[in-house]
PDB file of C-alpha atoms in Angstrom:
ATOM      1  CA  MET T   1     -10.276  11.749  20.047  1.00  0.00           C
ATOM      2  CA  SER T   2     -11.527  14.875  21.698  1.00  0.00           C
ATOM      3  CA  THR T   3     -14.322  16.299  20.902  1.00  0.00           C
ATOM      4  CA  LYS T   4     -13.771  19.343  20.839  1.00  0.00           C
ATOM      5  CA  SER T   5     -15.086  21.434  17.606  1.00  0.00           C
ATOM      6  CA  ALA T   6     -12.513  22.912  14.432  1.00  0.00           C
ATOM      7  CA  ARG T   7     -10.991  26.072  16.062  1.00  0.00           C
ATOM      8  CA  PRO T   8     -12.644  29.683  14.780  1.00  0.00           C
ATOM      9  CA  GLY T   9     -10.744  30.472  11.713  1.00  0.00           C
ATOM     10  CA  SER T  10      -9.777  26.924  10.625  1.00  0.00           C
ATOM     11  CA  ARG T  11     -11.240  26.727   7.930  1.00  0.00           C
ATOM     12  CA  LEU T  12      -7.952  25.011   6.069  1.00  0.00           C
ATOM     13  CA  TRP T  13      -8.705  21.665   7.717  1.00  0.00           C
ATOM     14  CA  PRO T  14     -10.164  20.352   4.291  1.00  0.00           C
ATOM     15  CA  LEU T  15      -6.748  21.697   2.432  1.00  0.00           C
ATOM     16  CA  LYS T  16      -4.559  20.136   5.015  1.00  0.00           C
ATOM     17  CA  SER T  17      -6.658  16.844   5.877  1.00  0.00           C
ATOM     18  CA  ALA T  18      -6.314  15.943   2.045  1.00  0.00           C
ATOM     19  CA  LEU T  19      -2.630  16.449   2.037  1.00  0.00           C
ATOM     20  CA  LEU T  20      -1.613  15.214   4.688  1.00  0.00           C
ATOM     21  CA  ASN T  21      -3.878  11.542   3.619  1.00  0.00           C
ATOM     22  CA  LEU T  22      -2.624  11.728  -0.003  1.00  0.00           C
ATOM     23  CA  GLY T  23       0.806  11.826   1.129  1.00  0.00           C
ATOM     24  CA  LEU T  24       0.252   8.499   3.227  1.00  0.00           C
ATOM     25  CA  GLY T  25      -1.479   7.285   0.650  1.00  0.00           C
ATOM     26  CA  GLY T  26       1.015   7.658  -1.810  1.00  0.00           C
ATOM     27  CA  LEU T  27       3.349   5.639   0.698  1.00  0.00           C
ATOM     28  CA  GLY T  28       0.686   3.276   1.068  1.00  0.00           C
ATOM     29  CA  VAL T  29       0.159   2.228  -2.726  1.00  0.00           C
ATOM     30  CA  LEU T  30       2.266  -1.010  -2.829  1.00  0.00           C
ATOM     31  CA  PRO T  31       0.891  -2.304   0.984  1.00  0.00           C
ATOM     32  CA  LEU T  32      -2.823  -1.074  -0.250  1.00  0.00           C
ATOM     33  CA  HIS T  33      -2.189  -3.224  -3.646  1.00  0.00           C
ATOM     34  CA  PHE T  34      -1.238  -6.233  -1.208  1.00  0.00           C
ATOM     35  CA  GLY T  35      -4.382  -6.412   1.013  1.00  0.00           C
ATOM     36  CA  ARG T  36      -6.738  -6.097  -2.039  1.00  0.00           C
ATOM     37  CA  SER T  37      -4.695  -8.610  -4.161  1.00  0.00           C
ATOM     38  CA  PHE T  38      -4.783 -11.163  -0.902  1.00  0.00           C
ATOM     39  CA  LEU T  39      -8.323  -9.926  -1.210  1.00  0.00           C
ATOM     40  CA  HIS T  40      -8.725 -10.899  -4.507  1.00  0.00           C
ATOM     41  CA  ASP T  41      -6.900 -14.036  -5.111  1.00  0.00           C
ATOM     42  CA  HIS T  42      -7.726 -15.692  -1.556  1.00  0.00           C
ATOM     43  CA  PRO T  43     -10.821 -14.936   1.107  1.00  0.00           C
ATOM     44  CA  LEU T  44     -12.663 -13.604  -2.447  1.00  0.00           C
ATOM     45  CA  ALA T  45     -11.434 -16.758  -4.470  1.00  0.00           C
ATOM     46  CA  ALA T  46     -12.311 -19.073  -2.203  1.00  0.00           C
ATOM     47  CA  LEU T  47     -16.130 -17.504  -2.348  1.00  0.00           C
ATOM     48  CA  GLY T  48     -16.599 -17.542  -5.575  1.00  0.00           C
ATOM     49  CA  VAL T  49     -16.564 -13.537  -6.074  1.00  0.00           C
ATOM     50  CA  THR T  50     -13.284 -14.117  -8.352  1.00  0.00           C
ATOM     51  CA  SER T  51     -10.995 -16.381  -9.624  1.00  0.00           C
ATOM     52  CA  PRO T  52      -7.192 -16.098  -8.177  1.00  0.00           C
ATOM     53  CA  ALA T  53      -4.324 -15.178 -10.522  1.00  0.00           C
ATOM     54  CA  PRO T  54      -2.639 -18.522 -11.605  1.00  0.00           C
ATOM     55  CA  ASN T  55       0.822 -17.400 -10.731  1.00  0.00           C
ATOM     56  CA  ASP T  56      -0.109 -16.907  -7.125  1.00  0.00           C
ATOM     57  CA  VAL T  57      -1.654 -20.564  -6.247  1.00  0.00           C
ATOM     58  CA  ASP T  58       1.244 -22.480  -5.905  1.00  0.00           C
ATOM     59  CA  ASP T  59       2.385 -19.982  -3.394  1.00  0.00           C
ATOM     60  CA  GLY T  60      -0.515 -20.822  -0.994  1.00  0.00           C
ATOM     61  CA  ALA T  61      -1.844 -18.334   1.355  1.00  0.00           C
ATOM     62  CA  MET T  62       0.857 -17.992   4.197  1.00  0.00           C
ATOM     63  CA  VAL T  63       2.841 -15.033   2.026  1.00  0.00           C
ATOM     64  CA  ALA T  64       0.300 -13.517   0.914  1.00  0.00           C
ATOM     65  CA  VAL T  65      -0.765 -13.134   4.547  1.00  0.00           C
ATOM     66  CA  VAL T  66       2.613 -12.178   6.033  1.00  0.00           C
ATOM     67  CA  LEU T  67       2.705  -9.427   3.029  1.00  0.00           C
ATOM     68  CA  VAL T  68      -0.740  -8.224   4.534  1.00  0.00           C
ATOM     69  CA  VAL T  69       0.049  -8.483   7.817  1.00  0.00           C
ATOM     70  CA  VAL T  70       4.462  -7.201   7.428  1.00  0.00           C
ATOM     71  CA  LEU T  71       2.965  -4.007   4.872  1.00  0.00           C
ATOM     72  CA  THR T  72      -0.573  -3.074   5.378  1.00  0.00           C
ATOM     73  CA  LEU T  73      -1.530  -3.650   8.672  1.00  0.00           C
ATOM     74  CA  PRO T  74       0.917  -1.116   9.938  1.00  0.00           C
ATOM     75  CA  MET T  75       0.279   1.677   7.227  1.00  0.00           C
ATOM     76  CA  LEU T  76      -3.375   1.462   7.758  1.00  0.00           C
ATOM     77  CA  GLY T  77      -2.266   1.960  11.854  1.00  0.00           C
ATOM     78  CA  ALA T  78       0.215   5.158  10.410  1.00  0.00           C
ATOM     79  CA  PHE T  79      -2.879   6.197   9.120  1.00  0.00           C
ATOM     80  CA  VAL T  80      -5.773   6.040  11.914  1.00  0.00           C
ATOM     81  CA  LEU T  81      -2.544   7.452  13.870  1.00  0.00           C
ATOM     82  CA  ALA T  82      -1.957  10.939  12.117  1.00  0.00           C
ATOM     83  CA  ASN T  83      -5.111  11.128  11.725  1.00  0.00           C
ATOM     84  CA  VAL T  84      -5.858  11.220  15.145  1.00  0.00           C
ATOM     85  CA  LEU T  85      -3.496  12.889  16.303  1.00  0.00           C
ATOM     86  CA  ALA T  86      -3.936  15.763  13.180  1.00  0.00           C
ATOM     87  CA  ALA T  87      -7.314  15.801  14.466  1.00  0.00           C
ATOM     88  CA  ASP T  88      -6.593  16.237  18.089  1.00  0.00           C
ATOM     89  CA  THR T  89      -3.923  19.104  17.067  1.00  0.00           C
ATOM     90  CA  ALA T  90      -5.174  20.829  14.539  1.00  0.00           C
ATOM     91  CA  GLY T  91      -9.178  20.244  15.169  1.00  0.00           C
ATOM     92  CA  PHE T  92     -10.603  18.765  12.036  1.00  0.00           C
ATOM     93  CA  PRO T  93     -14.119  18.448  12.468  1.00  0.00           C
ATOM     94  CA  GLN T  94     -15.544  15.006  12.953  1.00  0.00           C
ATOM     95  CA  ARG T  95     -16.634  14.545   9.516  1.00  0.00           C
ATOM     96  CA  HIS T  96     -12.980  14.766   8.492  1.00  0.00           C
ATOM     97  CA  TRP T  97     -12.592  11.007   8.514  1.00  0.00           C
ATOM     98  CA  GLY T  98     -14.651  10.518   4.868  1.00  0.00           C
ATOM     99  CA  LEU T  99     -12.551  13.229   3.083  1.00  0.00           C
ATOM    100  CA  ALA T 100      -9.027  11.381   5.197  1.00  0.00           C
ATOM    101  CA  VAL T 101     -10.126   7.324   3.542  1.00  0.00           C
ATOM    102  CA  LEU T 102     -11.247   8.685  -0.165  1.00  0.00           C
ATOM    103  CA  MET T 103      -7.917  10.699   0.134  1.00  0.00           C
ATOM    104  CA  PHE T 104      -6.021   8.127   1.420  1.00  0.00           C
ATOM    105  CA  LEU T 105      -7.690   5.453  -0.734  1.00  0.00           C
ATOM    106  CA  LEU T 106      -6.546   7.584  -4.400  1.00  0.00           C
ATOM    107  CA  PRO T 107      -3.927   6.700  -5.441  1.00  0.00           C
ATOM    108  CA  THR T 108      -3.955   3.644  -4.643  1.00  0.00           C
ATOM    109  CA  MET T 109      -6.948   3.460  -6.744  1.00  0.00           C
ATOM    110  CA  ALA T 110      -5.372   5.711  -9.818  1.00  0.00           C
ATOM    111  CA  ALA T 111      -2.928   3.105 -10.209  1.00  0.00           C
ATOM    112  CA  THR T 112      -4.936  -0.022 -10.317  1.00  0.00           C
ATOM    113  CA  LEU T 113      -7.505   1.921 -12.625  1.00  0.00           C
ATOM    114  CA  TRP T 114      -4.190   3.113 -14.596  1.00  0.00           C
ATOM    115  CA  PRO T 115      -1.361   0.677 -14.446  1.00  0.00           C
ATOM    116  CA  SER T 116       0.471   2.320 -17.360  1.00  0.00           C
ATOM    117  CA  ALA T 117       0.685   5.731 -16.118  1.00  0.00           C
ATOM    118  CA  ALA T 118       1.812   3.959 -12.416  1.00  0.00           C
ATOM    119  CA  ALA T 119       4.258   2.650 -14.300  1.00  0.00           C
ATOM    120  CA  GLU T 120       5.908   5.639 -15.395  1.00  0.00           C
ATOM    121  CA  LEU T 121       5.574   7.907 -11.891  1.00  0.00           C
ATOM    122  CA  PHE T 122       7.593   4.569 -10.714  1.00  0.00           C
ATOM    123  CA  PRO T 123       9.416   2.584 -12.608  1.00  0.00           C
ATOM    124  CA  PRO T 124      10.747  -1.021 -11.913  1.00  0.00           C
ATOM    125  CA  TRP T 125      13.797  -1.284 -10.734  1.00  0.00           C
TER     126      TRP T 125
END
């Protein structure tokens, strides 16, 4: 990771970081939803914090683990790699990570809070 500070005149780093991570977050809505569903239905339900989805109990955790490993972990790896490369090449300051995480999670949070709006944007096949 680079320790150099932002280049002089690169005051557009918040916009560049926001656009990069909103794009990645838009691609990551489905993988992040699977990760959130896995946490909600299996580990947190086992601890008694949440209750599992009734139609997910029969499948067990293996299907969910495979989905998380195949979809969610590579998406998180792409997020970290893209931001490290962007920080090195564009000279983002170290504080860009807070904005990056917020912008990356924003599409998934919006789709979770307003599922009808998400269904209009991404109609079922």
